[in-house]
Coordinates of C-alpha atoms and ligand atoms in Angstrom, one line a residue:
M1 CA -17.3 -8.1 1.6
A2 CA -19.4 -5.0 1.4
K3 CA -21.3 -3.7 -1.6
T4 CA -19.4 -2.0 -4.4
V5 CA -20.1 1.5 -5.6
D6 CA -22.0 0.4 -8.6
Q7 CA -24.6 -1.3 -6.3
L8 CA -25.6 2.0 -4.7
T9 CA -28.5 4.0 -6.1
V10 CA -26.8 7.3 -6.6
K11 CA -29.1 9.3 -8.9
G12 CA -29.7 12.7 -7.4
K13 CA -27.8 11.7 -4.2
R14 CA -24.9 13.3 -2.4
V15 CA -22.2 10.7 -2.3
L16 CA -19.2 11.2 0.0
M17 CA -16.2 9.5 -1.6
R18 CA -13.1 9.0 0.5
V19 CA -10.3 8.7 -2.1
D20 CA -6.5 8.8 -1.8
F21 CA -5.3 12.0 -3.5
N22 CA -2.1 12.1 -1.5
V23 CA 0.0 12.8 -4.6
P24 CA 3.7 13.7 -4.8
Q25 CA 4.4 17.4 -5.6
D26 CA 7.5 19.4 -6.4
D27 CA 8.6 22.5 -4.5
S28 CA 6.3 24.7 -6.6
G29 CA 3.3 22.4 -5.7
A30 CA 3.0 20.9 -9.2
I31 CA 1.9 17.3 -9.1
T32 CA 4.7 15.0 -10.2
D33 CA 2.7 11.8 -10.5
D34 CA -1.1 11.8 -10.8
R35 CA -1.4 8.0 -10.7
R36 CA -3.4 8.1 -7.4
I37 CA -5.9 10.5 -9.0
R38 CA -6.3 8.3 -12.1
M39 CA -6.7 5.1 -10.0
A40 CA -9.8 6.7 -8.3
L41 CA -11.4 7.7 -11.6
P42 CA -13.5 4.5 -12.3
S43 CA -15.4 4.8 -9.0
I44 CA -15.8 8.6 -9.4
R45 CA -17.0 8.2 -13.0
N46 CA -19.4 5.5 -12.0
V47 CA -21.1 7.9 -9.6
L48 CA -21.2 10.9 -11.9
E49 CA -22.3 9.0 -15.0
R50 CA -25.3 7.6 -13.1
G51 CA -26.3 11.1 -12.0
G52 CA -24.8 11.1 -8.5
R53 CA -23.2 14.2 -6.9
A54 CA -19.7 13.3 -5.8
I55 CA -18.3 14.9 -2.6
L56 CA -14.7 13.8 -2.8
M57 CA -12.4 13.9 0.2
S58 CA -8.7 13.1 0.9
H59 CA -5.7 13.9 3.0
L60 CA -2.5 15.4 1.5
G61 CA 0.9 15.3 3.2
R62 CA 1.5 15.9 6.9
P63 CA 0.6 19.4 7.8
S64 CA 2.2 20.5 11.1
G65 CA -0.2 23.2 12.1
D66 CA 1.9 26.1 10.6
P67 CA -0.2 29.0 9.3
A68 CA 1.4 28.5 5.9
D69 CA 0.0 25.0 5.7
A70 CA -3.3 26.2 4.3
K71 CA -1.6 27.0 1.1
T72 CA 1.2 24.4 1.1
Y73 CA -1.1 21.5 1.8
S74 CA -4.1 22.7 -0.2
L75 CA -5.8 20.3 -2.5
A76 CA -6.2 23.1 -5.1
P77 CA -3.7 21.5 -7.6
V78 CA -5.5 18.2 -7.2
A79 CA -8.9 19.7 -7.9
K80 CA -7.5 21.3 -11.1
R81 CA -5.9 18.1 -12.3
L82 CA -9.0 16.0 -11.5
G83 CA -11.0 18.5 -13.5
E84 CA -8.8 18.0 -16.5
L85 CA -9.0 14.2 -16.2
L86 CA -12.8 14.2 -15.7
G87 CA -13.4 16.7 -18.5
Q88 CA -15.4 19.0 -16.1
A89 CA -14.3 21.6 -13.6
V90 CA -14.1 20.4 -10.0
T91 CA -14.8 23.0 -7.3
L92 CA -12.6 23.0 -4.2
A93 CA -14.7 23.5 -1.0
P94 CA -13.4 26.1 1.5
G95 CA -12.8 23.4 4.1
C96 CA -14.3 20.0 4.9
T97 CA -17.1 21.0 7.4
G98 CA -19.1 24.1 8.2
P99 CA -21.8 26.4 6.6
A100 CA -19.7 27.6 3.7
V101 CA -18.9 24.0 2.7
R102 CA -22.5 23.0 3.2
K103 CA -23.5 25.9 0.8
A104 CA -21.1 24.7 -1.8
V105 CA -22.3 21.1 -1.5
D106 CA -25.9 22.2 -1.8
A107 CA -25.2 24.0 -5.0
L108 CA -23.8 20.8 -6.6
K109 CA -25.8 19.4 -9.6
D110 CA -26.4 15.8 -10.6
G111 CA -23.3 14.4 -12.3
K112 CA -21.0 17.0 -10.8
A113 CA -18.1 16.7 -8.3
I114 CA -16.8 18.9 -5.5
L115 CA -13.6 18.3 -3.6
L116 CA -13.4 19.0 0.2
E117 CA -10.2 20.7 1.3
N118 CA -7.4 18.5 2.8
L119 CA -8.9 16.6 5.7
R120 CA -5.7 16.9 7.7
L121 CA -5.9 20.7 7.7
A122 CA -9.0 20.3 9.9
G123 CA -6.8 18.8 12.6
S124 CA -8.9 15.9 13.8
E125 CA -8.5 13.5 10.9
V126 CA -5.5 11.6 12.2
E127 CA -5.9 9.5 15.3
S128 CA -3.9 6.8 16.9
K129 CA -4.3 4.4 19.7
K130 CA -2.3 4.7 22.9
K131 CA -2.1 2.5 25.9
D132 CA -2.3 4.2 29.2
K133 CA 0.7 3.0 31.2
K134 CA -1.0 3.0 34.5
T135 CA -4.5 1.6 33.7
G136 CA -3.5 -0.4 30.5
E137 CA -6.6 1.1 28.9
V138 CA -6.3 1.7 25.1
K139 CA -7.5 5.1 24.1
L140 CA -7.8 7.0 20.8
V141 CA -5.5 10.0 20.9
K142 CA -5.1 12.7 18.4
K143 CA -1.6 12.9 17.0
W144 CA -1.6 16.5 15.9
T145 CA -3.5 18.3 18.7
S146 CA -1.4 21.5 18.2
F147 CA -3.8 22.8 15.6
E148 CA -6.9 20.9 16.5
E149 CA -10.0 23.0 15.7
Q150 CA -12.7 20.6 16.7
G151 CA -13.0 17.1 18.1
A152 CA -13.0 14.0 16.0
A153 CA -16.6 13.2 16.7
D154 CA -17.7 16.7 15.6
M155 CA -15.6 16.4 12.5
A156 CA -17.2 13.0 11.6
K157 CA -20.6 14.5 12.2
G158 CA -19.9 17.6 10.1
I159 CA -18.7 15.5 7.2
A160 CA -21.4 12.9 7.5
E161 CA -24.1 15.6 7.3
L162 CA -22.9 16.7 3.9
G163 CA -23.8 13.4 2.3
E164 CA -26.4 10.7 2.0
L165 CA -24.1 7.8 0.8
Y166 CA -20.5 6.9 1.4
V167 CA -17.9 5.2 -0.7
N168 CA -14.4 4.2 0.4
D169 CA -11.9 4.0 -2.5
A170 CA -8.8 5.1 -0.5
F171 CA -7.0 1.7 -0.2
G172 CA -3.7 3.3 0.9
T173 CA -5.4 4.6 4.1
C174 CA -7.6 1.6 4.8
H175 CA -5.4 0.5 7.7
R176 CA -6.0 3.8 9.5
D177 CA -8.8 4.4 11.9
H178 CA -9.3 8.0 10.8
V179 CA -12.4 10.1 11.0
S180 CA -13.0 10.0 7.2
M181 CA -12.3 6.2 7.0
V182 CA -14.3 5.0 10.0
G183 CA -16.1 7.8 11.8
V184 CA -18.1 9.1 8.8
P185 CA -19.3 5.7 7.4
A186 CA -20.2 4.6 11.0
L187 CA -22.5 7.6 11.3
L188 CA -24.2 6.9 7.9
G189 CA -24.7 3.2 8.5
A190 CA -23.5 0.2 6.5
D191 CA -26.6 0.2 4.2
K192 CA -25.5 3.6 2.9
C193 CA -21.9 2.6 2.3
A194 CA -19.9 0.8 -0.3
A195 CA -16.4 0.0 -1.4
G196 CA -14.9 1.7 -4.5
F197 CA -13.6 -0.5 -7.3
L198 CA -10.0 0.0 -6.3
V199 CA -10.6 -1.1 -2.7
R200 CA -12.6 -4.0 -4.0
K201 CA -9.8 -5.3 -6.2
E202 CA -7.2 -4.9 -3.5
V203 CA -9.3 -7.0 -1.0
E204 CA -10.0 -9.5 -3.7
Y205 CA -6.3 -10.1 -4.5
L206 CA -4.7 -9.5 -1.1
Q207 CA -7.2 -11.4 1.0
E208 CA -9.9 -13.4 -0.8
K209 CA -7.8 -15.1 -3.5
L210 CA -5.2 -16.0 -0.8
A211 CA -7.7 -17.6 1.5
K212 CA -7.6 -20.8 -0.6
P213 CA -4.7 -20.2 -3.0
A214 CA -4.3 -22.3 -6.2
K215 CA -1.2 -24.5 -5.7
P216 CA 1.7 -24.5 -5.9
F217 CA 1.8 -21.2 -4.0
V218 CA 5.2 -19.4 -4.2
M219 CA 6.0 -16.4 -2.0
I220 CA 8.9 -14.2 -2.8
M221 CA 10.2 -12.0 0.0
G222 CA 12.8 -9.3 -0.5
G223 CA 13.5 -5.7 0.4
A224 CA 15.5 -4.3 3.1
K225 CA 14.3 -5.8 6.4
V226 CA 13.0 -9.1 7.8
S227 CA 11.2 -7.2 10.5
D228 CA 8.9 -5.5 8.0
K229 CA 7.8 -8.7 6.4
I230 CA 7.7 -11.1 9.4
G231 CA 3.9 -10.7 9.9
V232 CA 3.2 -11.6 6.2
I233 CA 5.5 -14.6 6.4
E234 CA 3.9 -15.9 9.6
N235 CA 0.4 -15.4 8.3
L236 CA 0.9 -17.1 4.9
L237 CA 3.5 -19.8 5.9
D238 CA 0.9 -22.6 6.4
K239 CA -0.5 -22.0 2.9
V240 CA 2.8 -21.5 1.0
D241 CA 4.7 -24.3 -0.8
V242 CA 7.9 -22.5 -1.6
L243 CA 9.4 -19.3 0.1
L244 CA 12.0 -17.6 -2.0
I245 CA 14.1 -15.1 -0.1
G246 CA 16.0 -12.3 -1.7
G247 CA 17.1 -8.7 -1.0
A248 CA 19.0 -7.6 2.1
M249 CA 16.7 -9.8 4.1
S250 CA 18.7 -12.9 2.9
Y251 CA 21.8 -11.7 4.7
T252 CA 20.1 -11.8 8.1
F253 CA 19.0 -15.4 7.4
M254 CA 22.6 -16.3 6.2
K255 CA 24.2 -14.7 9.2
A256 CA 21.8 -16.5 11.5
A257 CA 22.9 -19.8 9.9
G258 CA 26.6 -18.9 10.3
V259 CA 27.3 -18.0 6.7
P260 CA 29.7 -15.0 6.2
T261 CA 27.9 -11.9 5.0
G262 CA 30.8 -9.4 4.6
N263 CA 29.7 -5.8 5.0
S264 CA 26.1 -6.6 3.9
L265 CA 23.1 -5.2 5.6
V266 CA 22.2 -7.5 8.5
E267 CA 19.5 -6.9 11.2
T268 CA 21.6 -8.3 14.1
D269 CA 18.7 -8.1 16.5
K270 CA 16.6 -10.4 14.1
L271 CA 18.9 -13.4 13.9
D272 CA 16.8 -15.5 16.3
L273 CA 13.7 -14.4 14.3
A274 CA 15.3 -15.6 11.1
N275 CA 16.1 -19.0 12.6
H276 CA 12.6 -19.2 14.0
I277 CA 11.1 -18.7 10.5
R278 CA 13.4 -21.4 9.1
E279 CA 12.3 -23.8 11.8
K280 CA 8.7 -23.0 11.3
A281 CA 9.0 -23.4 7.5
K282 CA 10.6 -26.8 8.1
T283 CA 7.9 -27.9 10.4
A284 CA 5.2 -26.7 7.9
G285 CA 6.9 -28.5 5.1
V286 CA 7.6 -25.3 3.2
R287 CA 10.7 -25.2 1.0
L288 CA 12.6 -22.1 2.0
E289 CA 15.3 -21.0 -0.5
L290 CA 18.1 -18.6 0.2
P291 CA 20.3 -17.2 -2.5
V292 CA 23.2 -19.3 -3.6
D293 CA 25.2 -16.5 -5.3
F294 CA 25.3 -12.7 -5.0
V295 CA 26.2 -9.6 -6.9
V296 CA 28.6 -7.8 -4.6
G297 CA 30.3 -4.4 -4.6
D298 CA 32.4 -2.1 -2.4
D299 CA 29.7 0.5 -1.9
L300 CA 26.5 1.6 -3.5
K301 CA 28.0 4.8 -4.7
N302 CA 30.5 2.9 -6.8
P303 CA 28.4 0.3 -8.7
T304 CA 31.1 -0.3 -11.3
A305 CA 33.2 -2.4 -8.9
T306 CA 30.8 -5.3 -9.1
S307 CA 31.5 -9.0 -9.1
V308 CA 29.7 -12.3 -8.4
A309 CA 30.3 -14.2 -5.2
V310 CA 29.2 -17.8 -4.7
G311 CA 27.9 -19.3 -1.4
R312 CA 29.1 -16.5 0.9
I313 CA 29.9 -12.8 0.8
P314 CA 33.6 -12.1 0.9
D315 CA 35.1 -9.9 3.7
G316 CA 34.9 -6.2 2.8
K317 CA 32.2 -6.7 0.2
E318 CA 28.5 -6.0 0.4
G319 CA 25.7 -7.9 -1.3
F320 CA 23.4 -5.8 -3.5
D321 CA 21.6 -8.4 -5.7
I322 CA 21.0 -12.1 -6.0
G323 CA 23.4 -13.7 -8.4
P324 CA 22.7 -15.2 -11.9
A325 CA 22.5 -18.8 -10.6
T326 CA 20.0 -17.8 -7.9
A327 CA 17.9 -15.8 -10.4
K328 CA 17.8 -18.8 -12.7
K329 CA 16.9 -21.2 -9.9
Y330 CA 14.1 -18.9 -8.6
A331 CA 12.8 -18.4 -12.2
E332 CA 12.6 -22.2 -12.5
V333 CA 10.6 -22.6 -9.3
L334 CA 8.2 -19.9 -10.5
K335 CA 7.5 -21.7 -13.8
S336 CA 5.0 -24.1 -12.2
A337 CA 3.5 -21.6 -9.7
K338 CA -0.2 -21.1 -9.7
T339 CA -0.3 -18.4 -7.0
I340 CA 2.5 -15.9 -6.4
V341 CA 2.9 -13.3 -3.7
W342 CA 5.9 -11.0 -4.0
N343 CA 6.9 -8.3 -1.6
G344 CA 10.2 -6.5 -1.7
P345 CA 12.7 -6.4 -4.6
V346 CA 15.4 -9.0 -4.5
G347 CA 18.2 -6.4 -5.0
V348 CA 18.9 -2.7 -5.1
F349 CA 16.9 -2.4 -8.3
E350 CA 17.1 1.4 -8.2
T351 CA 20.8 1.0 -9.4
P352 CA 21.0 -0.6 -12.9
A353 CA 24.1 -2.7 -11.9
Y354 CA 21.9 -4.4 -9.2
R355 CA 18.7 -4.7 -11.1
E356 CA 19.2 -8.0 -13.0
G357 CA 18.0 -10.3 -10.3
T358 CA 14.7 -8.4 -9.8
R359 CA 14.3 -8.3 -13.6
V360 CA 14.8 -12.1 -14.1
V361 CA 12.5 -12.9 -11.2
A362 CA 9.9 -10.4 -12.5
E363 CA 10.0 -11.8 -16.0
A364 CA 9.4 -15.3 -14.5
V365 CA 6.4 -14.0 -12.5
A366 CA 5.0 -12.4 -15.6
A367 CA 5.5 -15.5 -17.7
A368 CA 3.8 -17.6 -15.0
T369 CA 0.9 -15.1 -15.0
D370 CA 0.7 -15.4 -18.8
A371 CA 0.3 -19.1 -18.2
G372 CA -2.6 -18.6 -15.8
A373 CA -1.1 -18.0 -12.4
V374 CA -2.4 -15.3 -10.0
S375 CA 0.3 -12.9 -9.2
V376 CA 0.0 -10.3 -6.4
I377 CA 2.7 -7.7 -5.8
G378 CA 2.9 -5.8 -2.5
G379 CA 2.9 -2.0 -2.8
G380 CA 5.6 0.7 -2.5
D381 CA 9.0 -0.2 -3.7
S382 CA 7.9 -3.5 -5.3
A383 CA 5.3 -1.7 -7.4
S384 CA 7.9 0.7 -8.8
A385 CA 10.4 -2.1 -9.3
M386 CA 7.8 -3.8 -11.6
E387 CA 7.4 -0.6 -13.6
V388 CA 11.2 -0.2 -13.8
V389 CA 11.7 -3.7 -15.2
G390 CA 8.7 -3.3 -17.5
V391 CA 6.4 -6.1 -16.4
D392 CA 3.7 -4.1 -14.6
Q393 CA 1.1 -4.6 -17.3
R394 CA 1.4 -8.4 -17.2
L395 CA 0.7 -9.1 -13.5
S396 CA -2.6 -9.9 -12.0
H397 CA -2.5 -7.2 -9.3
I398 CA 0.0 -4.6 -8.1
S399 CA -1.2 -3.1 -4.9
T400 CA -1.5 0.6 -4.6
G401 CA -1.0 0.6 -0.8
G402 CA 2.3 0.1 1.0
G403 CA 1.4 -0.3 4.7
A404 CA -2.2 -1.3 3.9
S405 CA -1.1 -4.1 1.6
L406 CA 1.3 -5.5 4.1
E407 CA -1.3 -5.4 6.9
L408 CA -3.9 -7.2 4.7
L409 CA -1.3 -9.9 3.8
E410 CA -0.6 -10.2 7.5
G411 CA -4.3 -11.2 7.9
K412 CA -5.4 -8.1 9.7
Q413 CA -9.0 -6.9 9.5
F414 CA -9.5 -3.2 8.9
N415 CA -12.2 -1.2 10.8
S416 CA -12.5 0.9 7.7
L417 CA -13.8 -2.1 5.7
K418 CA -15.8 -3.7 8.6
V419 CA -17.8 -0.5 8.9
L420 CA -18.9 -0.9 5.2
G421 CA -20.8 -4.0 6.2
Ligands
AMP501 P1 11.3 -2.8 1.4 O1 10.7 -1.5 1.6 O2 11.6 -3.5 2.7 O3 10.5 -3.7 0.4 O4 12.7 -2.6 0.8 C1 12.9 -2.1 -0.5 C2 14.3 -1.6 -0.6 O5 15.2 -2.7 -0.3 C3 14.6 -1.2 -2.0 O6 14.8 0.2 -2.0 C4 15.9 -1.9 -2.4 O7 16.9 -1.0 -2.9 C5 16.4 -2.4 -1.0 N1 17.2 -3.6 -1.2 C6 17.0 -4.7 -1.8 N2 18.0 -5.6 -1.8 C7 19.0 -5.0 -1.1 C8 20.3 -5.3 -0.7 N3 20.8 -6.5 -1.1 N4 21.0 -4.4 0.0 C9 20.5 -3.3 0.4 N5 19.2 -2.9 0.1 C10 18.5 -3.7 -0.7

């Protein structure tokens, strides 16, 4: 893995820092959760406290090219909030490239920070790969060409010219081959680049610690769909000792095995896939556990009509959580675990009536962690589930990235990290 930010000599240097300030906002533009800004502070402070000049950059939302976007998607509220958190005002640059931005960057003093305006307002930040149907050639295409102002290469050059060093601490975007993630560091060269502390920790837990996991290795897979998690299961199956299945995903496995699932969510086009995973687990000597009981209801909007069903889901009912016997069984398995990977809540934890399974399993993961296990929680819904049931401070690592964490667990290599050296 590449250097980390603290290994760069930053004194008096202009340090381009790609961070993830894609924060949620209310209709008035006020930031409703500043967690992402706070997560980037250790790397930013490290640069500022050592006399570096931080040139911060991020995307925000998905601007469509509308003239009103400049205001709606401006990073101005982020610059203000970041200033409060850092205890020093943070200037917002009038764009991310060009002479006016250059002037603002040149005026920056040691130990001070400037924030470039939302990268996606420049139009060339987002790119995707597309296969030419005729030639089969894979090309980079711009997704939002409607308001493209300049080409991606120009944009990368324009940003790279602003800085002397580059730090990537935007884990949530690491799986994207965007200008600011790949183009800019490629121009500066790996010797001028480093990973931020946040990215470093994500890679350490989602990749390095899982390369040779301490045993027993227990994986918990839940959430809504088998299809979202298949890559992770396939990649880690040969290392895992026990695979505990929960959430709506279990019903696809049950249906595939001929067990009645009532009205529960089933991915009917993934039944073969579920059987394939079961077979693979068997061949690999992995113990695959499905729920033995379920908390069922009539519909999500009426969570009071709740009962426990054993072995199968009755006709007309829908499963919303694992039942108490399953939760106990899974907790028992987790007691001896030394490595735990968990992705996807085992029930509809957002609704208190269907939260208990996730709470019991989370408590068991936290207890195993207290006893020395390494616990890694995939991002997105699983992260908020851990907060809701109150164990978030007791786990080894809760990923900040949804898609990026899944892709690392799937064993993918990111260009944004390769380019750091
Ligand atoms: P995912 O993004 O695939 O990890 O899915 C997370 C979502 O799965 C959460 O919002 C849960 O409410 C939902 N979920 C978990 N268990 C169930 C279930 N039994 N039925 C329906 N949705 C579920």
